Amino acid sequence: MEPVRWWQECVFYQIYLPAFCDGNGDGRGDFIGLAQKIDYLHELGIGGIWITPFYPSPLVDNGYDISDYCAVDPRFGELDDFRRVVAACHGRGIRVVIDLVLNHVSSQHPWFVDAWNNPASRYRDYFIFTDQPNNWQSFFSGSAWMPEPDTGQFYYHKFAPQQVDLNWQNPQVEQEIYRVMDFWLAAGVDGFRFDVINFLTTDGIGADNPQSAGEQEHLYDVNQPGLMAVLRRLMAYARARGELFLIGEIGSEDLAVLRRYQAADLLDVVFNFNLGSQKTFSAAAIFAALTAMNEQQPGLPTLFFSSHDMSRMISRFGENERDTDRARAVLALQLTARGVPFIYQGEEFGLTDYRPRCLADISDVQGRTHYQTALAAGMTADEALAIALTHTRDASRAPLPWGEKDALWKDYRELIALRNHIPVLRYGAYTRLALTDACIGFSRITADEQVWVAINFGAPVRNPWQAVAGEVLYGDNAPWLGKNQFVIKRRGYGKAQ
Ligand code: GLC
C-alpha cells in the first residue's frame, strides 16, 4: 500500500481572501480578518486552507496579476500578519497552501516594466515578444497579443493584457521561481496551488490554433509538449524541500487531459473540473464523473463544486435558491466519496450567487473584457452587456456575511467531523459504486472497516443498504429513501471495531 500523505487526512477550505473577512474595516478581506477566523475554521473541522493570491498587485484580476512575488499587498496586511496566520493555523492543526501564479505576472511587475519598450532590457526575454503575432486568443476573449508602440512588436498575454505571460523557454525564469518557492517555504507554507499550470508557454509560439464553429480550439497554446519536463523539475524542486501538497489547476474538464498531470513526479492532485464545474444538477452526470475518476484516474481525485471562478453550488444545483436539501445531499456525497474535498468559503452558510445586472455591477476582468471585445466587434451596448453577464465571475465573490450558523452549517460541521474521525471515509477504496434512478450508492472498504453510503437525489427509491448490518452514522436507515435523503452506515472489522 502507498504511504498515507498528510493531505489525505484533510478537508480543505478555499479562502478567497478579498471576500473572506475584513479585519481593518476597509471593506476588503485581509490577514487580520483571516486570523480572527482560525478558531472558526478549526470548529468547522478544516484541516487545510488554500489562500488565493495576496501578493502586491494592481488587482486587475483580483491578485492573479502579481507585481512582486515575495511580499504581501499592503491592502491584505504585512508579511508578519501572514506569518502570524501560518503560525496560528499550525497551532490549530490547519495546514496552509498558497496560490502561485507562474504563467504570468502583472504588467506592473518590475521585470515587465523594464522589458517594455526596451529591447535591450535584460528582462526582455522573460516575456514573449514577436514581430509576427499568430491567431491565439486570450482566455478572456480577443487577441492574446498586445502591440508595443515604440518597437512595433507584440507581447503575449493569455489572460488580460495586464497579465503578461512569462517565457518558460528561458531558464532564468525557472530560477527566479525557485527563489520564490524558497521564500514562501521559509515562511512556513505547506504547499502550493499552481494557477493555470497547463498554460505555461514552454515551447514558444507555434502554429495558429484551428477554429471550429466560431470558437478557437486551444490546440497549440495550452498543454504544450515541453510542459511535462518543466513541471517535473518544478515539482522535484518543491518535493526536495518538504512534504508539501502540490495542487494543479489544469484548465480543462476533460479527465483524459486532467489525469496526465497527476503522478508521483508531477502534481499530487488536480482540480477535477469534470466533476466540479457541472453546470446543472444531474445525479447521472455526477455518477458518471465519479465512476470515470475511479476507473480512469490513477491518483486521488479532488471533490469540489464551487470556487471563486464559478457560480455557487446551490444556485447551480438547487431547484430553487432555498433548496438547502439538495445542497446537504451533495455535501454528503462530497464528504463520503473517495478523493480530497475542497469547500469554497461561504458554502457552509448556504450562500447563493450574487447577480450583477448592469455594467457597473461587473467587477471581474473576464466579464469586462468580454464587454469590450463585443463592442469592438460591432455589437450594441445591450448585446455586449448580455455577453458580459454570461461570462463574468462575480457570482461567488461577494463578501461573506458572517451571520448565524444555521442547520446547513451544522451538517457541514457534522459531516466534516465524520470524515475526520472515520478512516475508511478518507482511505477506503470503492467496492461498489452504482446508480439506481437518481440514487448514488457506494461502499468503501479498508482492512479495518467498511462504509455504505446511499444518497437519493430523486423520487423515492429502495435503500440499497437497509439490510446491511452496520451502525448508522448519519441519516435514516429507512426502507425507502425520499428525495435528497441519504444514509451513511459503517461496520468495523479489525482493530478499529
Ligand atoms: C485561474 C484563477 C482565475 C484567474 C486565472 C488567471 O483560473 O482561478 O481566477 O483569473 O487563473 O490567473
Coordinates of C-alpha atoms and ligand atoms in Angstrom, one line a residue:
M1 CA 0.0 0.0 0.0
E2 CA 1.1 3.5 -0.8
P3 CA 2.1 5.5 2.3
V4 CA -0.6 7.9 3.5
R5 CA 0.2 11.6 2.8
W6 CA -0.8 14.2 5.4
W7 CA -3.1 15.9 2.9
Q8 CA -5.2 12.8 2.5
E9 CA -6.3 13.4 6.1
C10 CA -7.7 16.9 5.5
V11 CA -10.9 18.6 4.4
F12 CA -9.6 21.7 2.6
Y13 CA -11.3 25.1 2.6
Q14 CA -10.7 27.7 -0.1
I15 CA -10.2 31.2 1.1
Y16 CA -10.8 33.9 -1.5
L17 CA -9.1 36.5 0.6
P18 CA -10.6 39.8 -0.7
A19 CA -14.1 38.5 0.2
F20 CA -13.4 36.4 3.3
C21 CA -13.1 38.6 6.4
D22 CA -12.3 42.2 6.7
G23 CA -10.2 42.9 9.8
N24 CA -9.4 46.6 9.2
G25 CA -12.7 48.0 8.1
D26 CA -11.8 48.9 4.5
G27 CA -14.4 46.6 3.0
R28 CA -11.8 44.1 1.8
G29 CA -10.8 40.8 3.4
D30 CA -7.3 40.7 4.8
F31 CA -4.9 38.7 7.0
I32 CA -6.1 40.4 10.2
G33 CA -9.6 39.2 9.4
L34 CA -8.4 35.7 8.5
A35 CA -6.5 35.5 11.8
Q36 CA -9.8 36.2 13.6
K37 CA -11.5 33.2 11.8
I38 CA -8.9 30.5 12.5
D39 CA -10.9 29.2 15.5
Y40 CA -14.0 29.2 13.3
L41 CA -12.2 27.1 10.7
H42 CA -11.0 24.8 13.4
E43 CA -14.5 24.4 14.8
L44 CA -15.7 23.6 11.4
G45 CA -13.1 20.8 11.2
I46 CA -11.0 22.2 8.4
G47 CA -7.6 20.5 8.1
G48 CA -6.1 22.8 5.4
I49 CA -6.7 26.1 3.7
W50 CA -5.9 27.3 0.2
I51 CA -5.4 31.1 0.1
T52 CA -5.9 32.9 -3.2
P53 CA -3.2 35.4 -4.2
F54 CA -2.3 38.1 -1.7
Y55 CA 0.9 39.4 -3.3
P56 CA 1.3 43.1 -4.2
S57 CA -0.8 43.6 -7.3
P58 CA -2.8 46.2 -9.2
L59 CA -5.7 43.8 -8.6
V60 CA -6.8 43.8 -12.2
D61 CA -7.6 40.1 -11.8
N62 CA -8.0 40.2 -8.0
G63 CA -4.4 39.4 -7.4
Y64 CA -3.9 36.9 -10.2
D65 CA -1.7 39.7 -11.6
I66 CA 1.3 39.7 -9.3
S67 CA 3.7 42.6 -9.2
D68 CA 6.0 41.3 -6.5
Y69 CA 6.2 37.5 -5.8
C70 CA 7.9 37.9 -2.4
A71 CA 5.7 40.3 -0.4
V72 CA 2.2 40.8 0.8
D73 CA 0.0 43.5 -0.7
P74 CA -0.5 46.2 2.0
R75 CA -4.2 46.0 1.4
F76 CA -4.1 42.5 2.7
G77 CA -1.6 43.2 5.5
E78 CA 2.1 42.7 6.1
L79 CA 4.4 39.8 5.8
D80 CA 4.3 39.4 9.6
D81 CA 0.5 39.2 9.5
F82 CA 0.9 36.4 7.0
R83 CA 3.5 34.7 9.2
R84 CA 1.1 35.0 12.2
V85 CA -1.7 33.4 10.3
V86 CA 0.5 30.5 9.3
A87 CA 1.7 30.0 12.9
A88 CA -1.9 30.2 14.3
C89 CA -3.1 27.8 11.7
H90 CA -0.4 25.3 12.5
G91 CA -1.2 25.7 16.2
R92 CA -4.7 24.6 15.3
G93 CA -3.6 21.7 13.2
I94 CA -4.5 23.5 9.9
R95 CA -2.1 23.4 7.0
V96 CA -1.6 26.4 4.7
V97 CA -1.5 26.1 0.9
I98 CA -0.9 29.3 -1.1
D99 CA -1.8 30.2 -4.7
L100 CA 1.2 30.6 -7.0
V101 CA 0.7 32.1 -10.4
L102 CA 3.6 31.0 -12.7
N103 CA 2.0 31.6 -16.1
H104 CA 2.1 35.4 -16.0
V105 CA 3.0 38.5 -14.0
S106 CA 1.4 41.8 -13.7
S107 CA 2.4 44.4 -16.4
Q108 CA 3.4 46.4 -13.3
H109 CA 6.0 43.8 -12.2
P110 CA 9.4 45.4 -12.3
W111 CA 10.6 42.7 -14.8
F112 CA 8.0 43.8 -17.3
V113 CA 8.3 47.5 -16.6
D114 CA 11.9 47.2 -17.5
A115 CA 11.3 45.0 -20.6
W116 CA 8.5 47.1 -22.0
N117 CA 9.7 49.2 -24.9
N118 CA 13.3 48.4 -24.2
P119 CA 14.6 45.6 -26.5
A120 CA 18.0 45.8 -24.7
S121 CA 16.5 45.1 -21.3
R122 CA 17.9 42.0 -19.5
Y123 CA 14.3 41.1 -18.7
R124 CA 13.1 41.3 -22.3
D125 CA 13.5 37.5 -22.7
Y126 CA 11.5 36.8 -19.6
F127 CA 8.5 37.5 -21.8
I128 CA 7.3 36.5 -25.2
F129 CA 7.7 39.2 -27.8
T130 CA 7.2 38.8 -31.5
D131 CA 7.1 40.8 -34.7
Q132 CA 4.5 38.4 -36.2
P133 CA 1.6 37.5 -33.9
N134 CA -0.4 34.4 -34.6
N135 CA -4.2 33.9 -34.1
W136 CA -4.0 32.8 -30.4
Q137 CA -6.8 34.3 -28.4
S138 CA -6.9 35.4 -24.8
F139 CA -8.8 33.3 -22.4
F140 CA -10.8 36.4 -21.5
S141 CA -11.6 37.0 -25.3
G142 CA -9.9 38.9 -28.0
S143 CA -6.4 38.6 -29.3
A144 CA -3.7 37.4 -26.9
W145 CA -1.2 39.8 -28.5
M146 CA -0.7 43.4 -27.4
P147 CA 1.1 45.8 -29.7
E148 CA 4.0 47.7 -28.2
P149 CA 4.0 51.1 -29.9
D150 CA 7.7 52.0 -30.0
T151 CA 9.1 48.8 -31.2
G152 CA 6.4 47.5 -33.4
Q153 CA 6.5 44.2 -31.6
F154 CA 3.7 42.4 -29.7
Y155 CA 3.7 40.7 -26.3
Y156 CA 1.8 37.6 -25.4
H157 CA -0.9 37.6 -22.7
K158 CA -3.0 34.5 -22.3
F159 CA -5.3 36.4 -19.9
A160 CA -5.8 40.2 -19.6
P161 CA -3.2 42.5 -21.3
Q162 CA -2.2 43.4 -17.7
Q163 CA -1.2 39.7 -17.1
V164 CA 1.9 39.2 -19.2
D165 CA 2.9 35.6 -19.9
L166 CA 6.4 34.5 -18.7
N167 CA 8.7 32.9 -21.2
W168 CA 9.2 29.4 -19.8
Q169 CA 11.8 28.7 -22.5
N170 CA 14.1 31.0 -20.6
P171 CA 15.9 29.0 -17.9
Q172 CA 16.3 32.2 -15.8
V173 CA 12.5 32.4 -15.3
E174 CA 12.6 29.0 -13.8
Q175 CA 15.5 30.0 -11.5
E176 CA 13.5 33.1 -10.4
I177 CA 10.5 30.9 -9.5
Y178 CA 12.7 28.6 -7.4
R179 CA 13.7 31.6 -5.3
V180 CA 10.0 32.5 -4.9
M181 CA 9.2 29.0 -3.7
D182 CA 12.1 29.1 -1.2
F183 CA 10.8 32.4 0.1
W184 CA 7.3 31.1 0.9
L185 CA 8.6 27.8 2.2
A186 CA 10.7 29.7 4.6
A187 CA 7.6 31.5 5.7
G188 CA 6.1 28.1 6.6
V189 CA 3.7 27.2 3.9
D190 CA 2.7 23.6 3.4
G191 CA 2.0 23.6 -0.3
F192 CA 1.1 25.4 -3.5
R193 CA -1.9 25.6 -5.7
F194 CA -0.4 26.2 -9.2
D195 CA -2.6 28.5 -11.1
V196 CA -3.5 27.6 -14.8
I197 CA -0.3 25.5 -14.8
N198 CA -1.0 23.8 -18.1
F199 CA -0.9 27.2 -19.8
L200 CA 2.8 27.7 -19.4
T201 CA 4.4 28.6 -22.7
T202 CA 7.2 26.1 -22.6
D203 CA 7.6 25.5 -26.4
G204 CA 7.3 29.1 -27.5
I205 CA 4.9 30.4 -30.2
G206 CA 3.8 27.8 -32.7
A207 CA 1.1 27.4 -35.3
D208 CA -2.3 29.1 -35.5
N209 CA -5.0 27.4 -33.5
P210 CA -7.8 25.9 -35.6
Q211 CA -11.2 27.5 -35.5
S212 CA -14.3 25.3 -35.2
A213 CA -17.9 26.6 -35.0
G214 CA -16.7 30.1 -34.4
E215 CA -14.7 29.0 -31.4
Q216 CA -10.9 28.7 -31.2
E217 CA -9.6 25.3 -30.3
H218 CA -6.7 25.7 -28.0
L219 CA -4.5 23.1 -29.7
Y220 CA -1.1 24.8 -29.5
D221 CA -1.2 27.4 -26.8
V222 CA -2.0 25.1 -23.8
N223 CA -0.7 21.7 -22.8
Q224 CA 2.4 22.2 -24.8
P225 CA 4.6 19.1 -25.0
G226 CA 7.6 20.7 -23.3
L227 CA 5.5 21.4 -20.2
M228 CA 5.9 18.0 -18.6
A229 CA 9.7 18.3 -18.3
V230 CA 9.3 21.8 -16.7
L231 CA 6.6 20.6 -14.4
R232 CA 8.7 17.6 -13.3
R233 CA 11.6 19.9 -12.4
L234 CA 9.4 22.3 -10.5
M235 CA 7.7 19.6 -8.5
A236 CA 11.1 17.8 -7.8
Y237 CA 12.4 21.1 -6.5
A238 CA 9.4 21.5 -4.2
R239 CA 9.4 17.9 -3.0
A240 CA 13.1 18.1 -2.1
R241 CA 12.1 20.8 0.4
G242 CA 9.5 19.1 2.4
E243 CA 6.4 17.0 2.5
L244 CA 4.3 19.5 0.5
F245 CA 0.9 19.4 -1.1
L246 CA 1.2 20.3 -4.7
I247 CA -2.1 21.1 -6.4
G248 CA -2.6 21.9 -10.0
E249 CA -5.2 23.9 -11.7
I250 CA -5.4 22.4 -15.2
G251 CA -7.8 24.4 -17.2
S252 CA -9.8 21.5 -18.7
E253 CA -12.9 19.5 -18.0
D254 CA -11.6 16.5 -19.9
L255 CA -10.5 13.8 -17.5
A256 CA -8.1 12.4 -20.1
V257 CA -6.2 15.8 -20.0
L258 CA -6.5 16.3 -16.3
R259 CA -5.1 12.9 -15.2
R260 CA -2.0 13.3 -17.4
Y261 CA -0.6 15.8 -14.9
Q262 CA -1.1 13.8 -11.8
A263 CA 1.8 11.4 -10.8
A264 CA 4.4 10.9 -8.1
D265 CA 6.8 13.1 -10.0
L266 CA 4.1 15.6 -11.2
L267 CA 1.2 17.1 -9.2
D268 CA -0.3 15.4 -6.2
V269 CA -3.8 16.3 -7.3
V270 CA -5.5 18.3 -10.0
F271 CA -8.8 20.0 -9.7
N272 CA -11.4 17.7 -11.2
F273 CA -13.4 20.2 -13.2
N274 CA -15.1 17.2 -14.9
L275 CA -17.0 16.8 -11.6
G276 CA -16.8 20.2 -10.1
S277 CA -17.9 22.5 -12.8
Q278 CA -21.0 20.7 -14.0
K279 CA -23.4 23.5 -14.9
T280 CA -26.7 22.0 -13.9
F281 CA -27.6 19.2 -11.5
S282 CA -27.7 15.6 -12.7
A283 CA -27.2 12.6 -10.5
A284 CA -26.4 10.6 -13.6
A285 CA -23.7 13.1 -14.6
I286 CA -22.2 13.2 -11.1
F287 CA -22.2 9.4 -11.0
A288 CA -20.6 9.2 -14.4
A289 CA -17.8 11.5 -13.3
L290 CA -17.2 9.6 -10.0
T291 CA -17.1 6.3 -12.0
A292 CA -14.7 7.7 -14.5
M293 CA -12.5 9.2 -11.8
N294 CA -12.4 5.8 -10.1
E295 CA -11.7 3.8 -13.1
Q296 CA -9.5 6.1 -15.2
Q297 CA -7.6 8.4 -12.8
P298 CA -4.7 6.6 -11.1
G299 CA -4.3 9.3 -8.4
L300 CA -6.8 10.6 -5.9
P301 CA -9.4 12.9 -7.4
T302 CA -10.5 16.2 -5.9
L303 CA -14.1 16.8 -4.7
F304 CA -15.4 20.3 -5.1
F305 CA -18.5 22.0 -6.5
S306 CA -17.7 25.7 -6.1
S307 CA -14.8 28.2 -6.3
H308 CA -14.2 31.9 -6.9
D309 CA -14.4 31.3 -10.6
M310 CA -17.8 29.7 -10.8
S311 CA -21.4 30.1 -9.8
R312 CA -22.2 28.8 -6.3
M313 CA -23.3 25.2 -5.9
I314 CA -26.8 26.0 -4.5
S315 CA -27.5 28.4 -7.3
R316 CA -26.4 25.9 -9.9
F317 CA -27.8 22.7 -8.5
G318 CA -30.8 23.7 -6.3
E319 CA -34.3 23.5 -7.7
N320 CA -34.7 27.0 -6.2
E321 CA -32.4 29.2 -4.2
R322 CA -33.7 28.0 -0.9
D323 CA -33.1 24.4 -1.7
T324 CA -30.6 23.5 1.0
D325 CA -31.8 19.9 1.0
R326 CA -30.1 19.3 -2.3
A327 CA -27.0 21.2 -1.1
R328 CA -26.9 18.9 2.0
A329 CA -27.2 15.8 -0.1
V330 CA -24.4 17.0 -2.4
L331 CA -22.3 17.8 0.7
A332 CA -22.9 14.2 2.0
L333 CA -21.5 12.9 -1.3
Q334 CA -18.5 15.3 -1.3
L335 CA -17.5 14.2 2.2
T336 CA -18.0 10.5 1.8
A337 CA -16.7 9.9 -1.7
R338 CA -13.1 8.9 -2.5
G339 CA -10.9 11.9 -3.0
V340 CA -9.7 15.2 -1.4
P341 CA -12.6 17.5 -0.6
F342 CA -12.3 21.3 -1.1
I343 CA -15.1 23.5 0.3
Y344 CA -15.4 27.0 -1.0
Q345 CA -15.9 29.8 1.6
G346 CA -19.5 30.6 2.3
E347 CA -20.9 27.3 1.0
E348 CA -21.4 26.3 4.7
F349 CA -23.8 29.3 5.0
G350 CA -25.9 28.2 2.0
L351 CA -24.9 31.3 0.1
T352 CA -26.3 31.8 -3.4
D353 CA -25.0 33.8 -6.3
Y354 CA -24.5 37.5 -6.5
R355 CA -26.2 38.5 -9.8
P356 CA -24.8 41.6 -11.5
R357 CA -27.4 43.3 -13.7
C358 CA -25.6 46.2 -15.3
L359 CA -22.1 47.1 -16.4
A360 CA -21.4 48.9 -13.1
D361 CA -22.1 45.7 -11.2
I362 CA -19.4 43.8 -13.1
S363 CA -16.1 43.8 -11.3
D364 CA -14.5 40.8 -12.9
V365 CA -11.9 41.4 -15.6
Q366 CA -13.3 38.4 -17.6
G367 CA -16.8 40.0 -17.7
R368 CA -15.4 43.4 -18.6
T369 CA -13.1 42.1 -21.3
H370 CA -15.9 40.3 -23.0
Y371 CA -17.9 43.5 -22.9
Q372 CA -15.1 45.4 -24.7
T373 CA -14.5 42.7 -27.2
A374 CA -18.2 42.5 -28.1
L375 CA -18.3 46.3 -28.6
A376 CA -15.2 46.2 -30.7
A377 CA -16.9 43.6 -32.9
G378 CA -19.7 46.0 -33.6
M379 CA -22.3 44.8 -31.1
T380 CA -24.7 47.2 -29.3
A381 CA -24.2 48.0 -25.7
D382 CA -27.1 45.8 -24.7
E383 CA -25.8 42.8 -26.7
A384 CA -22.3 43.3 -25.2
L385 CA -23.8 43.5 -21.7
A386 CA -25.7 40.3 -22.2
I387 CA -22.4 38.5 -23.3
A388 CA -20.5 40.1 -20.4
L389 CA -23.1 38.9 -17.9
T390 CA -22.8 35.3 -19.0
H391 CA -19.0 35.4 -18.7
T392 CA -18.4 37.4 -15.6
R393 CA -17.2 35.6 -12.5
D394 CA -18.6 37.9 -9.8
A395 CA -21.2 35.3 -8.7
S396 CA -19.3 33.9 -5.7
R397 CA -17.0 36.8 -4.9
A398 CA -19.3 38.8 -2.6
P399 CA -18.1 39.5 0.9
L400 CA -19.0 36.7 3.3
P401 CA -21.9 37.7 5.6
W402 CA -20.6 36.4 9.0
G403 CA -24.0 35.6 10.3
E404 CA -25.8 32.9 12.3
K405 CA -24.8 29.3 11.9
D406 CA -27.9 27.6 10.7
A407 CA -29.0 24.0 10.1
L408 CA -26.9 23.6 7.0
W409 CA -23.8 24.8 8.8
K410 CA -24.4 22.1 11.5
D411 CA -24.5 19.5 8.7
Y412 CA -21.2 20.8 7.4
R413 CA -19.7 20.5 10.8
E414 CA -21.0 17.1 11.5
L415 CA -20.2 15.6 8.1
I416 CA -16.7 17.0 8.2
A417 CA -16.3 15.6 11.7
L418 CA -17.4 12.2 10.4
R419 CA -14.8 12.3 7.6
N420 CA -12.2 13.4 10.1
H421 CA -13.0 10.6 12.5
I422 CA -13.8 7.6 10.3
P423 CA -10.6 6.5 8.5
V424 CA -12.4 4.5 5.8
L425 CA -14.0 7.8 4.6
R426 CA -10.5 9.1 3.9
Y427 CA -8.7 6.0 2.6
G428 CA -11.3 3.4 1.6
A429 CA -11.4 2.0 -1.9
Y430 CA -14.8 1.6 -3.6
T431 CA -16.2 -1.9 -3.5
R432 CA -19.4 -0.9 -5.2
L433 CA -20.4 2.3 -7.0
A434 CA -23.9 2.1 -8.5
L435 CA -26.7 4.4 -9.7
T436 CA -30.4 3.4 -9.3
D437 CA -32.7 6.0 -10.8
A438 CA -31.3 9.2 -9.1
C439 CA -29.8 7.4 -6.1
I440 CA -26.0 7.1 -5.9
G441 CA -25.0 4.2 -3.7
F442 CA -21.5 3.1 -2.8
S443 CA -19.5 1.1 -0.4
R444 CA -15.9 1.8 0.6
I445 CA -13.5 -0.5 2.5
T446 CA -10.2 -0.7 4.3
A447 CA -8.7 -3.7 6.1
D448 CA -10.4 -2.5 9.3
E449 CA -13.8 -1.2 8.3
Q450 CA -16.4 -0.6 5.7
V451 CA -18.9 2.2 5.0
W452 CA -22.1 2.1 2.9
V453 CA -23.5 5.3 1.5
A454 CA -26.7 5.9 -0.4
I455 CA -27.7 9.4 -1.5
N456 CA -31.0 9.8 -3.3
F457 CA -31.5 12.9 -5.4
G458 CA -34.8 11.9 -7.0
A459 CA -38.1 10.2 -6.4
P460 CA -38.2 7.6 -3.6
V461 CA -36.1 4.5 -4.1
R462 CA -35.3 1.5 -2.0
N463 CA -32.5 2.0 0.4
P464 CA -29.9 -0.4 -1.1
W465 CA -28.1 -0.8 2.3
Q466 CA -31.1 -1.2 4.6
A467 CA -30.4 -4.9 5.3
V468 CA -26.6 -4.4 5.8
A469 CA -25.6 -4.9 9.4
G470 CA -23.8 -1.7 10.4
E471 CA -24.0 1.3 12.6
V472 CA -26.0 4.2 11.2
L473 CA -23.6 7.2 11.3
Y474 CA -25.9 9.7 9.5
G475 CA -29.3 9.9 8.0
D476 CA -32.1 7.4 8.4
N477 CA -31.8 3.7 7.6
A478 CA -35.5 3.6 6.4
P479 CA -36.6 1.0 3.7
W480 CA -37.1 3.8 1.2
L481 CA -35.1 7.0 0.7
G482 CA -37.0 10.1 -0.2
K483 CA -35.8 12.9 -2.3
N484 CA -32.4 14.3 -1.1
Q485 CA -32.3 11.8 1.7
F486 CA -29.2 9.8 2.5
V487 CA -27.8 7.2 4.8
I488 CA -24.3 6.5 5.9
K489 CA -23.5 3.2 7.7
R490 CA -20.3 1.7 9.0
R491 CA -19.1 -1.6 10.3
G492 CA -15.7 -2.2 11.9
Y493 CA -13.8 -5.5 11.3
G494 CA -10.5 -5.4 12.9
K495 CA -8.8 -3.2 15.4
A496 CA -11.0 -0.2 14.6
Q497 CA -14.1 -2.0 15.8
Ligands
GLC1 C1 -7.2 30.9 -12.6 C2 -7.8 31.6 -11.4 C3 -8.6 32.7 -12.0 C4 -7.7 33.7 -12.8 C5 -6.9 32.9 -13.8 C6 -5.7 33.7 -14.4 O1 -8.1 30.3 -13.4 O2 -8.6 30.7 -10.6 O3 -9.4 33.4 -11.1 O4 -8.4 34.7 -13.5 O5 -6.3 31.7 -13.3 O6 -4.7 33.9 -13.5

